[in-house]
JSON list of C-alpha atoms in Angstrom, two decimals:
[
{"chain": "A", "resi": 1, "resn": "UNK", "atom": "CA", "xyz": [-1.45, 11.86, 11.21]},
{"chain": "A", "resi": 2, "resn": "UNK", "atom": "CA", "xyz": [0.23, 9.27, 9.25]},
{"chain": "A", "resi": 3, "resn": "UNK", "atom": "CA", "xyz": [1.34, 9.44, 6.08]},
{"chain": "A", "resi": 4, "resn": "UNK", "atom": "CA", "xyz": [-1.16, 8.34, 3.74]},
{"chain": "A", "resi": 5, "resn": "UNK", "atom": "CA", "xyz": [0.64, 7.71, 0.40]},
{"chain": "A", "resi": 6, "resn": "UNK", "atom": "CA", "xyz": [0.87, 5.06, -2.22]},
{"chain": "A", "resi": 7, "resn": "UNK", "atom": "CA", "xyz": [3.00, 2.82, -0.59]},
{"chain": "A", "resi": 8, "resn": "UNK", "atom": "CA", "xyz": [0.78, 2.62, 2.41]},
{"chain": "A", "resi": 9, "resn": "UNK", "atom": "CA", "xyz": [-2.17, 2.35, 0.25]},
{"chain": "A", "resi": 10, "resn": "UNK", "atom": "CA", "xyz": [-0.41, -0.92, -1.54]},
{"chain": "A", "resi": 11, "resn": "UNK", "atom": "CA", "xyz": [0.63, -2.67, 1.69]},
{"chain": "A", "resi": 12, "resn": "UNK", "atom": "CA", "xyz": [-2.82, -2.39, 2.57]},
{"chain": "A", "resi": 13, "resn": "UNK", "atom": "CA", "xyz": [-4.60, -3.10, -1.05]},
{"chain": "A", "resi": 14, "resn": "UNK", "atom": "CA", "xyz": [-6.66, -0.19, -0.16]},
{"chain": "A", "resi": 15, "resn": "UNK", "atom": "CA", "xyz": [-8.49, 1.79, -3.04]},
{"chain": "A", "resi": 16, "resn": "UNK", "atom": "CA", "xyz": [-7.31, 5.09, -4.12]},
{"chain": "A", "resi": 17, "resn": "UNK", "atom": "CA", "xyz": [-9.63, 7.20, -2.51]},
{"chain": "A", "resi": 18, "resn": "UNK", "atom": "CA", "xyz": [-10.04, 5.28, 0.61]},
{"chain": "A", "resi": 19, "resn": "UNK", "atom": "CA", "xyz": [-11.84, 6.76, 3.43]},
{"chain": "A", "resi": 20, "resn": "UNK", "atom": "CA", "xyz": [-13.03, 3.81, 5.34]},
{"chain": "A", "resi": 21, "resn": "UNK", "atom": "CA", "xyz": [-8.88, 3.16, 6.16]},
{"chain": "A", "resi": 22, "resn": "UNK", "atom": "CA", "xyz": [-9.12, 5.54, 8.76]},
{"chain": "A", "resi": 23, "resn": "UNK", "atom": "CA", "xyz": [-11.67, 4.14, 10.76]},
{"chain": "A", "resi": 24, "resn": "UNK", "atom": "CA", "xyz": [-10.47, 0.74, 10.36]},
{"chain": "A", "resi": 25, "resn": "UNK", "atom": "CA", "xyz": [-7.31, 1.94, 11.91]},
{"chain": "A", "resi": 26, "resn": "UNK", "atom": "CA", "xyz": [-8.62, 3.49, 14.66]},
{"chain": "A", "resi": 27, "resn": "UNK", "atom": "CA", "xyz": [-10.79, 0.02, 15.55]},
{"chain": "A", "resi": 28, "resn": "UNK", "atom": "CA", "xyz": [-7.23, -2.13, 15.01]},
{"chain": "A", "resi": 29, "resn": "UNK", "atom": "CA", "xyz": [-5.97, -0.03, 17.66]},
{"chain": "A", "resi": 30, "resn": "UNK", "atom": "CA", "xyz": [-8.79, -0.69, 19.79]},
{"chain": "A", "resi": 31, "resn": "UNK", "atom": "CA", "xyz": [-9.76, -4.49, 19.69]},
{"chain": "A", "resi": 32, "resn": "UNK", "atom": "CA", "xyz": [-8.22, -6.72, 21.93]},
{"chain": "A", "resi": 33, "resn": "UNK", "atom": "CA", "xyz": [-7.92, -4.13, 24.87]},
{"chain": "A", "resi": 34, "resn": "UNK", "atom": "CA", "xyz": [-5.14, -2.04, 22.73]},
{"chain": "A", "resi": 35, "resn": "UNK", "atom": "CA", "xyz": [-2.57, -5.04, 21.94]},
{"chain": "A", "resi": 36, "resn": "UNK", "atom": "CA", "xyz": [-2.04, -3.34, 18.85]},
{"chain": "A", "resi": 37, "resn": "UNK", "atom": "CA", "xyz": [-1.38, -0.14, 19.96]},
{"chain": "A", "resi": 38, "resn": "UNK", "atom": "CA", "xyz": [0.42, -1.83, 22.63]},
{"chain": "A", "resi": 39, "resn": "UNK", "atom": "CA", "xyz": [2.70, -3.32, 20.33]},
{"chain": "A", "resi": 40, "resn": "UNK", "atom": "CA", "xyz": [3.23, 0.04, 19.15]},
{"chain": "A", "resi": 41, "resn": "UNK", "atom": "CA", "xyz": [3.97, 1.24, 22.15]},
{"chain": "A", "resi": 42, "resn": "UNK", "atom": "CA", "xyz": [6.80, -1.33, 22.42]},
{"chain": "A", "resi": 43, "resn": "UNK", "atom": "CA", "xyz": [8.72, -0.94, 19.23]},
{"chain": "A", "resi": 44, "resn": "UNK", "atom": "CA", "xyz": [8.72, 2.62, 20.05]},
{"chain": "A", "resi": 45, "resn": "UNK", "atom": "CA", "xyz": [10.46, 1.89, 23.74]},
{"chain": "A", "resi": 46, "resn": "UNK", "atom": "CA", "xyz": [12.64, -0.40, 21.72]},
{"chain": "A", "resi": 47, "resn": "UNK", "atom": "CA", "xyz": [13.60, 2.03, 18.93]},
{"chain": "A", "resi": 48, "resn": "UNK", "atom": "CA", "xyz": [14.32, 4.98, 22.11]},
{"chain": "A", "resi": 49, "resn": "UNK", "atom": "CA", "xyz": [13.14, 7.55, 20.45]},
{"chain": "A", "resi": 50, "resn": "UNK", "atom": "CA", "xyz": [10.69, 8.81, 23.03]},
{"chain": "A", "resi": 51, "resn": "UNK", "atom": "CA", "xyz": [7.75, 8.87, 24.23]},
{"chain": "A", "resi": 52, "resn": "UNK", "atom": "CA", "xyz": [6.68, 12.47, 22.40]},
{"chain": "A", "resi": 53, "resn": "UNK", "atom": "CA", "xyz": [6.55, 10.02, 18.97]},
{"chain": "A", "resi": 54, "resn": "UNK", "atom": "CA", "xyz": [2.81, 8.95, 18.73]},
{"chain": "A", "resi": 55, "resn": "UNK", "atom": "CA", "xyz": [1.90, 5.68, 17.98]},
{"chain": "A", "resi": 56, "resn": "UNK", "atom": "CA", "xyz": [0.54, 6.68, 15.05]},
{"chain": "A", "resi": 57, "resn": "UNK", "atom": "CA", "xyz": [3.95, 8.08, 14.02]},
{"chain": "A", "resi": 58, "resn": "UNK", "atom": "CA", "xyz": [5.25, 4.44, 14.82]},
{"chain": "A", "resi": 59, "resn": "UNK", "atom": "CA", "xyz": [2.92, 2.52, 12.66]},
{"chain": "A", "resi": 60, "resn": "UNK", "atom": "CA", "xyz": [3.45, 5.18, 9.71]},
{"chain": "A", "resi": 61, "resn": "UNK", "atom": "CA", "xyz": [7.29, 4.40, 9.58]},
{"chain": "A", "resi": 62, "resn": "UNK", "atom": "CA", "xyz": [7.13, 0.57, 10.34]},
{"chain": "A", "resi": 63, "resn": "UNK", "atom": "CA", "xyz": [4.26, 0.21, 7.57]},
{"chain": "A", "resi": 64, "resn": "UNK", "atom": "CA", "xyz": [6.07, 2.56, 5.25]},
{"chain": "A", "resi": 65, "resn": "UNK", "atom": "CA", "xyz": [9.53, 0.83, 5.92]},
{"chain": "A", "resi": 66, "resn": "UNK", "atom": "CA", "xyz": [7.87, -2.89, 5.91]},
{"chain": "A", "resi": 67, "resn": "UNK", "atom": "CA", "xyz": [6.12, -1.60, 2.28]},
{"chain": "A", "resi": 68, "resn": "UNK", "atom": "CA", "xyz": [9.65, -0.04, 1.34]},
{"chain": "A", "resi": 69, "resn": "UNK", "atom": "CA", "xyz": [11.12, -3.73, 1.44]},
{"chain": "A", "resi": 70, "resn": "UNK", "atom": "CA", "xyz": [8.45, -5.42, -0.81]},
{"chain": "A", "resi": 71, "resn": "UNK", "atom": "CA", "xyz": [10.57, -4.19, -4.06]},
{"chain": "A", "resi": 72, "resn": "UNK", "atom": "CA", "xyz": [9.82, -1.07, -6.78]},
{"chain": "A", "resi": 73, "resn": "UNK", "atom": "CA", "xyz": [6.34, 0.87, -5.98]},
{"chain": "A", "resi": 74, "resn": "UNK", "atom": "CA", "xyz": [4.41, 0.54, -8.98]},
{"chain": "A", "resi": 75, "resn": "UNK", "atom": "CA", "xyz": [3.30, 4.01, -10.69]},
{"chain": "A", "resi": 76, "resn": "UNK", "atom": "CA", "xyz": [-0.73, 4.61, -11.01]}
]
């Protein structure tokens, strides 16, 4: 499972108690016959580090890396 933290919940503007995020994850990865799970899928071949990394894992450290370059998290 991905982490879940405040970073990710910033990137995201998502509330602090935010159920709902899972389940709109789960449909991104869905729509458009998987292209974002696809995607996934690609930056993972492209980062060789296997195939036993979930996509989940993937989108965790891009989000968390992505959120990471947007400056100072602010405290709450």
């Amino acid at each position: 499972m991905p982490i879940y933290d405040i970073r990710i919940k910033q990137l995201f503007e998502r509330s602090k108690t935010d159920q709902p995020f899972w389940t709109a994850l789960a449909a991104t990865l869905r729509v458009d016959n998987g292209a974002f799970h696809d995607q996934l899928v690609h930056l993972r071949d492209q980062a060789a580090i296997g195939e036993d990394i979930g996509v989940l894992r993937v989108f965790d450290v891009v989000a968390w890396m992505h959120q990471g370059r947007q400056g100072q998290v602010a405290r709450s």
